[in-house]
Amino acid sequence: MGDRLAGKVAVVTGAGSGIGEATARRFVAEGARVVLADLDRSVLDRLSDELGPDATRAVVTDVTSREQTVAATAAAVAAFGGLDVLVNSAGISRRNVAPDADFEAAWDRVMEVNLKGTLLMCHAAVERMRPTGGSIVNLASVMGQVVYDASLGLSDGFNPYPHSKGGVIQLSRDLGVSLARDGIRVNAVCPGFCYTNLTRGVTENPPLHEALAARHPLGRLGTAEEIANVITFLASDEASFVTAAAWMVDGGYTAV
């Protein structure tokens, strides 16, 4: 596709599906070498085989484990000689937690993956990036900026997903300012509702799907590839003056 990321080495978490997979594919197409990090070995191996061994490595990674996050960044250095870009796309919603989990257990689990996992990956990556600089892109959400529309019936106020994504935005701002003098840029991308596994429970409900699409001024939900386009820009040198920012990629959702 191009060479916007030529010579760069990246780690992409959540690379097995959705926005993470779309980002990994786009990065390779733009000339990057990518460590694919996710929990599912079979999915990672299939994607790595498709994208090619010269451009990828598959590393099973639980982002809630400090040891495994360190191992994922170490794999980038061992395989490709460094680390320039981290994309934190691994995440879950309340629907990914056991249905019988109470509100406290669900909150703990979603926060552990979405916020603590992002924190641990950032911490591991920064140690690799300090000598030469780099770019970190954290996946937040429009739900880190606004609340769920009450008419959609998606939250009773105790849904941990928006709480976790609000934390990712603030983490990105804090790190972006603190690491600026090290040449490490940190930004958050805040997608609107997109067609991914994370939203399947919504998009497979026709009345809710229709109502949600209408809530976006563009009249539709987004695609993983559209979010990956913005992530690619933020990872590239074209975004050299962009840090500590939260980018809305939401079809106008937060403007109304």
Coordinates of N, CA and C in Angstrom, one line a residue, residues 57-169:
R57 N 5.8 -11.4 13.9 CA 6.1 -12.5 14.9 C 4.8 -12.6 15.7
A58 N 4.4 -13.8 16.1 CA 3.2 -14.0 16.9 C 3.6 -14.3 18.3
V59 N 3.1 -13.5 19.3 CA 3.5 -13.7 20.7 C 2.2 -13.7 21.5
V60 N 1.9 -14.9 22.1 CA 0.7 -15.0 23.0 C 1.0 -14.1 24.2
T61 N 0.0 -13.2 24.4 CA 0.2 -12.1 25.5 C -1.1 -11.9 26.2
D62 N -1.0 -12.0 27.5 CA -2.0 -11.6 28.4 C -1.6 -10.2 28.9
V63 N -2.3 -9.2 28.5 CA -1.8 -7.8 28.9 C -2.0 -7.5 30.4
T64 N -2.7 -8.3 31.1 CA -2.8 -8.1 32.6 C -1.6 -8.7 33.3
S65 N -0.7 -9.4 32.6 CA 0.5 -9.9 33.2 C 1.7 -9.1 32.9
R66 N 2.3 -8.5 33.9 CA 3.5 -7.7 33.7 C 4.6 -8.5 33.0
E67 N 4.8 -9.7 33.4 CA 5.9 -10.5 32.8 C 5.6 -10.7 31.3
Q68 N 4.4 -10.9 30.9 CA 4.1 -11.2 29.5 C 4.1 -9.9 28.7
T69 N 3.8 -8.8 29.2 CA 3.9 -7.5 28.5 C 5.4 -7.2 28.2
V70 N 6.2 -7.4 29.2 CA 7.7 -7.2 29.0 C 8.2 -8.2 27.9
A71 N 7.7 -9.4 27.9 CA 8.1 -10.4 26.9 C 7.7 -10.0 25.5
A72 N 6.5 -9.4 25.4 CA 6.0 -9.0 24.1 C 6.9 -7.9 23.5
T73 N 7.3 -6.9 24.3 CA 8.2 -5.8 23.8 C 9.6 -6.4 23.6
A74 N 10.1 -7.3 24.4 CA 11.4 -7.9 24.2 C 11.4 -8.7 22.9
A75 N 10.3 -9.3 22.5 CA 10.2 -10.1 21.3 C 10.4 -9.1 20.1
A76 N 10.0 -7.9 20.2 CA 10.2 -7.0 19.1 C 11.6 -6.6 18.9
V77 N 12.3 -6.4 20.0 CA 13.7 -6.1 20.0 C 14.5 -7.3 19.5
A78 N 14.2 -8.5 20.0 CA 14.9 -9.7 19.6 C 14.7 -10.0 18.1
A79 N 13.5 -9.9 17.6 CA 13.2 -10.2 16.2 C 13.6 -9.2 15.2
F80 N 13.4 -7.9 15.6 CA 13.5 -6.9 14.6 C 14.5 -5.7 15.0
G81 N 15.1 -5.8 16.2 CA 16.1 -4.9 16.6 C 15.7 -3.6 17.3
G82 N 14.4 -3.5 17.7 CA 14.0 -2.3 18.4 C 12.5 -2.3 18.5
L83 N 12.0 -1.1 19.0 CA 10.6 -0.9 19.1 C 10.3 0.6 18.9
D84 N 9.5 0.9 17.9 CA 9.2 2.3 17.6 C 7.7 2.6 17.9
V85 N 6.8 1.6 17.8 CA 5.4 1.9 17.9 C 4.7 0.8 18.8
L86 N 3.8 1.3 19.6 CA 3.0 0.4 20.4 C 1.5 0.8 20.1
V87 N 0.7 -0.2 19.8 CA -0.8 0.0 19.7 C -1.4 -0.9 20.7
N88 N -2.1 -0.2 21.7 CA -2.9 -1.0 22.7 C -4.3 -1.1 22.3
S89 N -4.6 -2.2 21.6 CA -6.0 -2.5 21.1 C -6.7 -3.6 21.9
A90 N -6.0 -4.3 22.7 CA -6.6 -5.4 23.5 C -7.6 -4.8 24.5
G91 N -8.8 -5.3 24.5 CA -9.9 -4.8 25.4 C -11.1 -5.7 25.4
I92 N -11.9 -5.5 26.4 CA -13.1 -6.2 26.6 C -14.2 -5.3 27.1
S93 N -15.4 -5.8 27.0 CA -16.6 -5.0 27.5 C -17.3 -5.9 28.6
R94 N -18.3 -5.3 29.2 CA -19.0 -6.1 30.2 C -19.6 -7.4 29.7
R95 N -19.9 -7.4 28.4 CA -20.4 -8.6 27.8 C -19.4 -9.8 27.7
N96 N -18.1 -9.4 27.8 CA -17.1 -10.5 27.8 C -16.8 -11.1 29.1
V97 N -17.5 -10.6 30.2 CA -17.3 -11.1 31.5 C -18.4 -12.1 31.8
A98 N -18.2 -13.1 32.6 CA -19.2 -14.1 32.9 C -20.5 -13.5 33.3
P99 N -21.6 -13.9 32.7 CA -22.9 -13.3 33.0 C -23.3 -13.3 34.5
D100 N -22.8 -14.3 35.2 CA -23.1 -14.3 36.6 C -22.2 -13.5 37.5
A101 N -21.3 -12.8 37.0 CA -20.4 -12.0 37.7 C -21.1 -10.8 38.2
D102 N -21.0 -10.4 39.5 CA -21.7 -9.3 40.0 C -21.0 -8.0 39.5
F103 N -21.6 -6.8 39.9 CA -21.1 -5.6 39.3 C -19.6 -5.3 39.7
E104 N -19.2 -5.7 40.9 CA -17.9 -5.5 41.4 C -16.9 -6.3 40.6
A105 N -17.2 -7.6 40.5 CA -16.3 -8.5 39.7 C -16.1 -8.1 38.3
A106 N -17.3 -7.7 37.7 CA -17.2 -7.3 36.3 C -16.4 -6.0 36.1
W107 N -16.6 -5.1 37.1 CA -15.8 -3.8 37.0 C -14.3 -4.1 37.2
D108 N -14.0 -5.0 38.1 CA -12.5 -5.3 38.3 C -11.9 -5.9 37.0
R109 N -12.7 -6.8 36.4 CA -12.1 -7.5 35.2 C -11.9 -6.6 34.0
V110 N -12.9 -5.8 33.8 CA -12.9 -4.8 32.6 C -11.8 -3.8 32.9
M111 N -11.7 -3.3 34.1 CA -10.6 -2.3 34.4 C -9.2 -3.0 34.3
E112 N -9.1 -4.2 34.7 CA -7.9 -5.0 34.7 C -7.3 -5.1 33.2
V113 N -8.2 -5.4 32.3 CA -7.8 -5.6 30.9 C -7.6 -4.3 30.2
N114 N -8.6 -3.4 30.3 CA -8.6 -2.2 29.5 C -7.7 -1.1 30.0
L115 N -7.6 -0.9 31.3 CA -6.8 0.2 31.8 C -5.5 -0.4 32.4
K116 N -5.5 -1.4 33.2 CA -4.2 -1.9 33.7 C -3.4 -2.5 32.6
G117 N -4.1 -3.2 31.7 CA -3.4 -3.8 30.6 C -2.7 -2.8 29.7
T118 N -3.4 -1.7 29.5 CA -2.8 -0.6 28.7 C -1.6 0.0 29.5
L119 N -1.8 0.2 30.7 CA -0.7 0.7 31.6 C 0.6 -0.2 31.5
L120 N 0.4 -1.4 31.7 CA 1.5 -2.4 31.7 C 2.2 -2.4 30.4
M121 N 1.5 -2.4 29.3 CA 2.1 -2.4 28.0 C 2.9 -1.1 27.7
C122 N 2.3 0.0 28.1 CA 3.0 1.3 28.0 C 4.3 1.3 28.8
H123 N 4.2 0.8 30.0 CA 5.4 0.8 30.9 C 6.5 -0.1 30.3
A124 N 6.2 -1.2 29.7 CA 7.2 -2.1 29.1 C 7.7 -1.5 27.8
A125 N 6.9 -0.8 27.0 CA 7.3 -0.2 25.8 C 8.2 1.0 26.0
V126 N 7.9 1.8 27.0 CA 8.7 3.0 27.2 C 10.1 2.7 27.5
E127 N 10.4 1.6 28.2 CA 11.7 1.3 28.5 C 12.5 0.9 27.2
R128 N 11.8 0.4 26.3 CA 12.5 0.0 25.0 C 12.6 1.3 24.1
M129 N 11.7 2.2 24.2 CA 11.7 3.4 23.3 C 12.6 4.6 23.8
R130 N 12.9 4.6 25.0 CA 13.6 5.8 25.5 C 14.8 6.2 24.7
P131 N 15.7 5.2 24.3 CA 16.9 5.6 23.6 C 16.6 6.4 22.3
T132 N 15.5 6.0 21.6 CA 15.3 6.6 20.2 C 14.0 7.3 20.0
G133 N 13.1 7.2 21.0 CA 11.8 7.8 20.8 C 10.8 6.8 20.2
G134 N 9.5 7.2 20.1 CA 8.6 6.3 19.5 C 7.2 6.9 19.6
S135 N 6.2 6.1 19.3 CA 4.8 6.5 19.3 C 3.9 5.4 19.9
I136 N 3.1 5.8 20.9 CA 2.2 4.9 21.5 C 0.8 5.4 21.2
V137 N -0.1 4.4 20.7 CA -1.5 4.7 20.4 C -2.3 3.8 21.3
N138 N -3.1 4.4 22.1 CA -4.0 3.7 23.0 C -5.4 3.7 22.5
L139 N -6.1 2.6 22.5 CA -7.5 2.6 22.1 C -8.4 2.9 23.3
A140 N -9.0 4.0 23.2 CA -10.0 4.4 24.2 C -11.4 4.2 23.5
S141 N -12.3 5.2 23.6 CA -13.6 5.0 23.1 C -14.4 6.4 23.2
V142 N -15.4 6.6 22.4 CA -16.2 7.7 22.6 C -16.9 7.7 24.0
M143 N -17.0 6.4 24.5 CA -17.6 6.2 25.8 C -16.7 6.7 27.0
G144 N -15.4 7.0 26.6 CA -14.6 7.7 27.6 C -14.8 9.1 27.7
Q145 N -15.6 9.7 26.8 CA -15.8 11.1 26.7 C -17.3 11.5 27.0
V146 N -18.2 10.6 26.7 CA -19.6 10.9 26.9 C -20.3 9.7 27.6
V147 N -21.5 9.8 28.0 CA -22.2 8.7 28.6 C -23.1 8.0 27.6
Y148 N -23.5 6.8 27.9 CA -24.4 6.1 27.0 C -25.7 6.8 26.9
D149 N -26.3 6.9 25.7 CA -27.6 7.4 25.5 C -28.6 6.5 26.3
A150 N -29.3 7.1 27.2 CA -30.2 6.3 28.1 C -31.2 5.5 27.3
S151 N -31.6 6.0 26.1 CA -32.6 5.3 25.4 C -32.1 4.0 24.8
L152 N -30.8 3.8 24.7 CA -30.3 2.6 24.2 C -30.3 1.4 25.2
G153 N -30.4 1.8 26.4 CA -30.4 0.7 27.5 C -29.1 -0.1 27.6
L154 N -28.0 0.6 27.4 CA -26.7 -0.1 27.5 C -26.0 0.0 28.8
S155 N -26.5 0.9 29.7 CA -25.8 1.1 30.9 C -26.7 1.5 32.0
D156 N -26.5 1.0 33.2 CA -27.2 1.5 34.4 C -26.4 2.4 35.3
G157 N -25.2 2.9 34.7 CA -24.3 3.7 35.4 C -23.2 2.9 36.1
F158 N -23.3 1.6 36.2 CA -22.3 0.8 36.7 C -21.6 -0.1 35.7
N159 N -21.8 0.2 34.4 CA -21.1 -0.5 33.3 C -19.7 0.0 33.4
P160 N -18.7 -0.9 33.5 CA -17.3 -0.5 33.7 C -16.6 -0.1 32.4
Y161 N -17.2 -0.3 31.3 CA -16.5 0.0 30.0 C -16.2 1.5 29.9
P162 N -17.2 2.4 30.0 CA -16.8 3.8 29.9 C -15.9 4.3 31.0
H163 N -15.9 3.7 32.2 CA -15.0 4.1 33.2 C -13.6 3.7 32.8
S164 N -13.4 2.5 32.2 CA -12.1 2.1 31.8 C -11.5 2.9 30.7
K165 N -12.4 3.3 29.8 CA -11.9 4.1 28.6 C -11.6 5.5 29.0
G166 N -12.4 6.1 29.9 CA -12.0 7.4 30.4 C -10.6 7.4 31.1
G167 N -10.3 6.3 31.8 CA -9.0 6.2 32.4 C -7.9 6.1 31.3
V168 N -8.2 5.4 30.2 CA -7.2 5.3 29.1 C -6.9 6.6 28.5
I169 N -7.9 7.5 28.4 CA -7.7 8.8 27.9 C -6.8 9.6 28.8

